[in-house]
Amino acid sequence: GTLHMVERDAYARAMDGGDAEGGGAARSRNQSQSALAPAKLLALFCATSIVVYTDRGIISSAAVSGVPRSIDVPRGSGLQGALDASYSAYGALTAAFMIGLLCGCPTFSALARDVNPFRLISYGLMLYVIGEVGCAVAPSYWFMFACRCLVGVGEASFVSLAAPFIDDYAPPARKTLWLATFYLCVPFGVAFGILFGGAVAPALGWRAPFALNACCAAPIAAYCFSSPPVRMRGLVASSSRASSPAPPHAMSRSASTILGAFIKDCRKLAQFKLYAYVACGYSFYTAVIGVYAVWGPKAGYAIFSNELSSPTNADMVLGGVTVLSGILGTLFGGFVVDTFGSTLPNALRTCACAAFAGFIFLEIAFRCSSFGMFLLFFIAGEMFAFVLQAPINAVVLWSVEPRLRPLACGMTTVIIHLFGDVPTPPLFGHFLERRGSPTPERWRAVCAGFTSLLVVSACILGGASVVAKTAVDYRRVDDAADDDDGGGGGDDNDDDDGMSDSGIDHARLMPQYSL
């Protein structure tokens, strides 16, 4: 244990020579080279996040108002009726989105070595707009399936690359709160999408919300594309190449070595034990959130149809609940970590406690027969669930080397969706339908069963908080790319022997490999 602490302190001193001279100097250089002030950058990314996640709410709202074709309702209604999609097929549309997201995240993360990450975000948003327009005009189920994949690819650039920018430009004492502000836009966007879809679809049809959302995303994509590139710590070389034409040999090197460099970085990322724990616990958490995002409004309406009276009311009420819970929970999580000590163990203990508390309140909610009591416990349960958002993503950023943060965010997205909310919505639909038409009691039982995965997440994150006591906190590490032109932009500075650009042996100093 003593050796762990000695190595960790030696690493921090060798890499940045103190917080004021290292991280502070890097942050000053970042801001001086950015055309956007930090607060404006945060505002831009928050607005983008709301628009991007509004799509999730729109597709969820389409399930509430949609009814599959059946003997009793030959033509069905809404998206499910127009595209002849059963409950399982509708769940697969969410999986299609995730397929695009899973393919796009590692791709954009790998490209960040050679192309400015801010410019990559603009390219992804352009694909997102095209996909949204495709969803609005989809003539068949499989065309819709393909467009959902394209929307996922477009969103991947943003979810992989935005958080490291915020981590770079946030004030040191408020990093977690800034990340919380950014991540509260996730539940806000989803809930707004539910409200937006519920209000627009009855008047203009289920296709209109997708088209209007594309109109909102297009100006943001154009602005990001036309703005000067913003620098990211650890990727100096790639940032500088983005603002000037790339020489032919650079393009050739990029085309011939990008896959090898990506595999090498993935191997290095896998060596961070704390990151592996966090990604695993985050996956079980995401499995539950995925079910609530896709099926939550439909479940609420199925259980309390008399009280909610119509699918539109279900969208409005449950969407509003998600907005309230998401904002309060996400901000509370960031406030708690910044107030009581912005350390890796504290952040993970906060996550573990919040996940367990969320499980208790949500389980009680689905056992309530009174709609008022259900709402009370459901709001509390969702609030505790959203407390995890900022701390767990902060740990992802702080537990790996600075230049690996885009890859860590991208691969985290791949892992949590591949093992989290890709399989659970279709599985939920399968368990719901396997005994015939779902009844309110069946909805309660299946929702309660999937919610129990929060307990697994809490246990894993609790174990991670123990591992975090001896892990390196890379916030204090000013990556060597900030001090020279080598950066993380190419293979020539990335040797297999585990030595960093600064001459520090990362593999020897990582706690999981020390004696």
Short mmCIF file of C-alpha atoms in Angstrom, two decimals, residues 215-476:
data_model
loop_
_atom_site.label_atom_id
_atom_site.label_comp_id
_atom_site.label_asym_id
_atom_site.label_seq_id
_atom_site.Cartn_x
_atom_site.Cartn_y
_atom_site.Cartn_z
CA CYS A 215 -34.17 21.48 -38.33
CA CYS A 216 -32.87 22.28 -34.82
CA ALA A 217 -29.70 20.21 -35.24
CA ALA A 218 -28.73 21.59 -38.67
CA PRO A 219 -27.68 25.10 -37.49
CA ILE A 220 -25.56 23.63 -34.68
CA ALA A 221 -23.77 21.34 -37.14
CA ALA A 222 -23.13 24.29 -39.46
CA TYR A 223 -21.80 26.45 -36.61
CA CYS A 224 -19.40 23.75 -35.37
CA PHE A 225 -18.17 23.16 -38.92
CA SER A 226 -17.53 26.85 -39.63
CA SER A 227 -15.95 27.71 -36.24
CA PRO A 228 -12.17 27.57 -35.68
CA PRO A 229 -11.11 24.22 -34.19
CA VAL A 230 -10.89 23.98 -30.40
CA ARG A 231 -7.83 22.37 -28.86
CA MET A 232 -8.03 19.26 -26.65
CA ARG A 233 -5.35 18.46 -24.06
CA GLY A 234 -3.18 15.52 -25.06
CA LEU A 235 -3.91 15.89 -28.79
CA VAL A 236 -1.80 18.91 -29.74
CA ALA A 237 -0.52 17.50 -33.01
CA SER A 238 -3.95 16.52 -34.27
CA SER A 239 -5.35 19.90 -33.28
CA SER A 240 -2.71 21.79 -35.18
CA ARG A 241 -3.17 19.66 -38.29
CA ALA A 242 -6.89 20.43 -38.32
CA SER A 243 -6.33 24.14 -38.90
CA SER A 244 -4.02 23.69 -41.89
CA PRO A 245 -3.95 21.35 -44.90
CA ALA A 246 -2.50 17.96 -44.06
CA PRO A 247 0.63 17.01 -46.02
CA PRO A 248 0.35 13.93 -48.27
CA HIS A 249 2.63 11.83 -46.11
CA ALA A 250 0.39 12.51 -43.07
CA MET A 251 -2.67 11.35 -44.98
CA SER A 252 -0.82 8.24 -46.11
CA ARG A 253 0.37 7.50 -42.58
CA SER A 254 -3.10 7.98 -41.21
CA ALA A 255 -4.67 5.63 -43.76
CA SER A 256 -2.08 2.91 -43.25
CA THR A 257 -1.67 2.93 -39.46
CA ILE A 258 -4.92 4.15 -37.91
CA LEU A 259 -6.22 0.62 -37.19
CA GLY A 260 -2.94 -0.48 -35.64
CA ALA A 261 -2.77 2.66 -33.51
CA PHE A 262 -6.36 2.13 -32.38
CA ILE A 263 -5.69 -1.48 -31.34
CA LYS A 264 -2.53 -0.42 -29.49
CA ASP A 265 -4.44 2.28 -27.60
CA CYS A 266 -7.22 -0.19 -26.73
CA ARG A 267 -4.62 -2.54 -25.24
CA LYS A 268 -3.23 0.31 -23.17
CA LEU A 269 -6.72 1.36 -22.07
CA ALA A 270 -7.45 -2.19 -20.89
CA GLN A 271 -4.52 -1.95 -18.47
CA PHE A 272 -6.35 0.58 -16.29
CA LYS A 273 -8.01 -1.60 -13.67
CA LEU A 274 -10.23 1.14 -12.22
CA TYR A 275 -11.56 2.01 -15.67
CA ALA A 276 -12.54 -1.65 -16.21
CA TYR A 277 -14.48 -1.73 -12.92
CA VAL A 278 -16.30 1.50 -13.71
CA ALA A 279 -17.25 0.39 -17.23
CA CYS A 280 -18.69 -2.86 -15.85
CA GLY A 281 -20.77 -1.16 -13.15
CA TYR A 282 -21.87 1.51 -15.61
CA SER A 283 -23.16 -1.21 -17.97
CA PHE A 284 -25.63 -2.61 -15.44
CA TYR A 285 -26.80 0.91 -14.61
CA THR A 286 -27.31 1.70 -18.30
CA ALA A 287 -29.29 -1.51 -18.77
CA VAL A 288 -31.91 -0.17 -16.35
CA ILE A 289 -31.87 3.39 -17.75
CA GLY A 290 -32.34 1.96 -21.26
CA VAL A 291 -35.50 0.16 -20.23
CA TYR A 292 -36.97 3.27 -18.62
CA ALA A 293 -36.02 5.48 -21.57
CA VAL A 294 -37.72 3.19 -24.11
CA TRP A 295 -40.60 1.70 -22.16
CA GLY A 296 -41.11 4.07 -19.20
CA PRO A 297 -43.95 6.23 -20.60
CA LYS A 298 -45.71 3.19 -22.09
CA ALA A 299 -45.40 1.32 -18.78
CA GLY A 300 -46.81 4.26 -16.83
CA TYR A 301 -49.79 4.54 -19.16
CA ALA A 302 -50.42 0.76 -19.12
CA ILE A 303 -50.43 0.61 -15.30
CA PHE A 304 -52.30 3.87 -14.60
CA SER A 305 -54.36 4.31 -17.77
CA ASN A 306 -57.41 5.51 -15.81
CA GLU A 307 -55.48 8.25 -14.01
CA LEU A 308 -53.49 9.35 -17.09
CA SER A 309 -56.56 9.03 -19.39
CA SER A 310 -54.57 9.32 -22.67
CA PRO A 311 -51.12 8.56 -24.14
CA THR A 312 -50.51 12.30 -24.52
CA ASN A 313 -51.06 12.84 -20.80
CA ALA A 314 -48.68 9.97 -20.07
CA ASP A 315 -46.01 11.66 -22.20
CA MET A 316 -46.54 15.00 -20.48
CA VAL A 317 -46.66 13.74 -16.89
CA LEU A 318 -43.85 11.18 -17.06
CA GLY A 319 -41.75 13.41 -19.28
CA GLY A 320 -42.08 16.21 -16.74
CA VAL A 321 -41.16 13.82 -13.93
CA THR A 322 -38.01 12.78 -15.82
CA VAL A 323 -37.02 16.43 -16.40
CA LEU A 324 -37.43 17.27 -12.71
CA SER A 325 -35.67 14.14 -11.46
CA GLY A 326 -32.88 14.37 -14.01
CA ILE A 327 -32.02 17.99 -13.28
CA LEU A 328 -32.14 17.63 -9.50
CA GLY A 329 -30.32 14.30 -9.42
CA THR A 330 -27.53 15.17 -11.85
CA LEU A 331 -26.77 18.55 -10.25
CA PHE A 332 -26.92 17.00 -6.78
CA GLY A 333 -24.38 14.35 -7.78
CA GLY A 334 -21.92 16.96 -9.06
CA PHE A 335 -22.46 19.17 -5.98
CA VAL A 336 -21.89 16.32 -3.53
CA VAL A 337 -18.59 15.24 -5.10
CA ASP A 338 -17.21 18.79 -5.41
CA THR A 339 -18.31 19.69 -1.87
CA PHE A 340 -17.15 16.63 0.05
CA GLY A 341 -13.95 15.98 -1.90
CA SER A 342 -13.47 15.58 -5.61
CA THR A 343 -11.55 12.31 -5.34
CA LEU A 344 -11.93 9.03 -7.19
CA PRO A 345 -13.06 7.04 -4.09
CA ASN A 346 -15.60 9.70 -3.08
CA ALA A 347 -17.06 9.85 -6.57
CA LEU A 348 -17.49 6.08 -6.74
CA ARG A 349 -18.95 5.81 -3.23
CA THR A 350 -21.49 8.43 -4.25
CA CYS A 351 -22.37 6.36 -7.31
CA ALA A 352 -22.75 3.12 -5.34
CA CYS A 353 -25.00 4.66 -2.67
CA ALA A 354 -27.14 6.44 -5.27
CA ALA A 355 -27.64 3.27 -7.33
CA PHE A 356 -28.81 1.29 -4.30
CA ALA A 357 -31.12 4.09 -3.13
CA GLY A 358 -32.57 4.37 -6.64
CA PHE A 359 -33.31 0.63 -6.65
CA ILE A 360 -35.19 0.82 -3.36
CA PHE A 361 -37.40 3.75 -4.34
CA LEU A 362 -38.17 2.44 -7.84
CA GLU A 363 -39.07 -1.02 -6.51
CA ILE A 364 -41.47 0.57 -4.03
CA ALA A 365 -42.93 2.75 -6.81
CA PHE A 366 -43.98 -0.23 -8.92
CA ARG A 367 -45.70 -1.82 -5.93
CA CYS A 368 -47.87 1.24 -5.24
CA SER A 369 -51.53 1.02 -6.23
CA SER A 370 -52.07 4.76 -5.75
CA PHE A 371 -50.94 6.96 -8.65
CA GLY A 372 -49.92 9.75 -6.25
CA MET A 373 -47.66 7.45 -4.22
CA PHE A 374 -46.27 5.95 -7.41
CA LEU A 375 -45.25 9.42 -8.64
CA LEU A 376 -43.68 10.32 -5.29
CA PHE A 377 -41.46 7.23 -5.12
CA PHE A 378 -40.80 7.25 -8.87
CA ILE A 379 -39.47 10.83 -8.72
CA ALA A 380 -37.22 9.93 -5.78
CA GLY A 381 -35.99 6.76 -7.49
CA GLU A 382 -35.20 8.50 -10.76
CA MET A 383 -33.47 11.35 -8.92
CA PHE A 384 -31.11 8.96 -7.14
CA ALA A 385 -30.51 7.09 -10.40
CA PHE A 386 -29.45 10.30 -12.15
CA VAL A 387 -27.06 11.20 -9.31
CA LEU A 388 -24.60 8.78 -10.97
CA GLN A 389 -24.35 10.66 -14.26
CA ALA A 390 -21.67 13.24 -13.44
CA PRO A 391 -19.47 11.31 -10.95
CA ILE A 392 -19.23 8.13 -13.00
CA ASN A 393 -18.34 9.96 -16.21
CA ALA A 394 -15.84 12.09 -14.28
CA VAL A 395 -14.10 8.93 -13.08
CA VAL A 396 -13.89 7.67 -16.67
CA LEU A 397 -12.04 10.88 -17.60
CA TRP A 398 -9.81 11.01 -14.53
CA SER A 399 -8.76 7.35 -14.40
CA VAL A 400 -6.88 7.25 -17.74
CA GLU A 401 -4.06 9.22 -19.37
CA PRO A 402 -5.18 12.56 -20.87
CA ARG A 403 -4.55 11.56 -24.48
CA LEU A 404 -6.65 8.40 -24.00
CA ARG A 405 -9.75 10.26 -22.78
CA PRO A 406 -11.52 10.36 -26.18
CA LEU A 407 -10.92 6.63 -26.59
CA ALA A 408 -12.03 5.99 -22.99
CA CYS A 409 -15.28 7.91 -23.56
CA GLY A 410 -15.86 6.16 -26.89
CA MET A 411 -15.17 2.66 -25.60
CA THR A 412 -17.22 3.32 -22.46
CA THR A 413 -20.14 4.19 -24.72
CA VAL A 414 -19.58 0.96 -26.67
CA ILE A 415 -19.38 -1.17 -23.53
CA ILE A 416 -22.34 0.29 -21.64
CA HIS A 417 -24.62 0.11 -24.66
CA LEU A 418 -23.46 -3.27 -25.96
CA PHE A 419 -23.94 -4.89 -22.55
CA GLY A 420 -26.53 -2.42 -21.24
CA ASP A 421 -29.32 -0.77 -23.19
CA VAL A 422 -28.91 -2.61 -26.50
CA PRO A 423 -30.13 -5.99 -25.21
CA THR A 424 -32.55 -4.86 -22.49
CA PRO A 425 -35.33 -3.06 -24.47
CA PRO A 426 -35.90 -6.04 -26.82
CA LEU A 427 -35.63 -8.43 -23.84
CA PHE A 428 -38.16 -6.34 -21.96
CA GLY A 429 -40.54 -6.55 -24.94
CA HIS A 430 -39.99 -10.32 -25.14
CA PHE A 431 -40.79 -10.95 -21.46
CA LEU A 432 -43.76 -8.61 -21.72
CA GLU A 433 -45.31 -10.50 -24.66
CA ARG A 434 -44.40 -14.11 -23.93
CA ARG A 435 -47.64 -14.83 -22.03
CA GLY A 436 -49.98 -13.04 -24.37
CA SER A 437 -51.21 -9.47 -24.20
CA PRO A 438 -49.50 -7.62 -21.33
CA THR A 439 -51.60 -6.77 -18.29
CA PRO A 440 -50.91 -3.97 -15.78
CA GLU A 441 -49.60 -6.52 -13.28
CA ARG A 442 -47.32 -7.95 -15.94
CA TRP A 443 -45.95 -4.48 -16.63
CA ARG A 444 -45.27 -4.02 -12.90
CA ALA A 445 -43.48 -7.36 -12.55
CA VAL A 446 -41.23 -6.95 -15.59
CA CYS A 447 -40.31 -3.35 -14.65
CA ALA A 448 -39.44 -4.41 -11.10
CA GLY A 449 -37.34 -7.31 -12.36
CA PHE A 450 -35.18 -5.19 -14.65
CA THR A 451 -34.80 -2.49 -11.95
CA SER A 452 -33.02 -5.03 -9.72
CA LEU A 453 -29.96 -4.70 -11.97
CA LEU A 454 -29.22 -1.46 -10.09
CA VAL A 455 -28.18 -3.59 -7.11
CA VAL A 456 -25.53 -5.31 -9.24
CA SER A 457 -24.29 -1.90 -10.40
CA ALA A 458 -24.10 -0.64 -6.80
CA CYS A 459 -22.01 -3.63 -5.71
CA ILE A 460 -19.52 -3.28 -8.57
CA LEU A 461 -19.12 0.48 -8.07
CA GLY A 462 -18.67 -0.07 -4.34
CA GLY A 463 -15.81 -2.46 -5.12
CA ALA A 464 -14.38 0.08 -7.55
CA SER A 465 -14.24 2.68 -4.77
CA VAL A 466 -11.83 0.39 -2.91
CA VAL A 467 -9.65 -0.02 -6.01
CA ALA A 468 -9.69 3.77 -6.48
CA LYS A 469 -7.80 4.32 -3.21
CA THR A 470 -4.55 3.22 -4.90
CA ALA A 471 -5.30 4.36 -8.45
CA VAL A 472 -3.61 7.30 -10.19
CA ASP A 473 -5.77 10.41 -10.57
CA TYR A 474 -4.74 11.75 -14.00
CA ARG A 475 -6.25 15.19 -13.47
CA ARG A 476 -2.91 16.17 -11.93
#
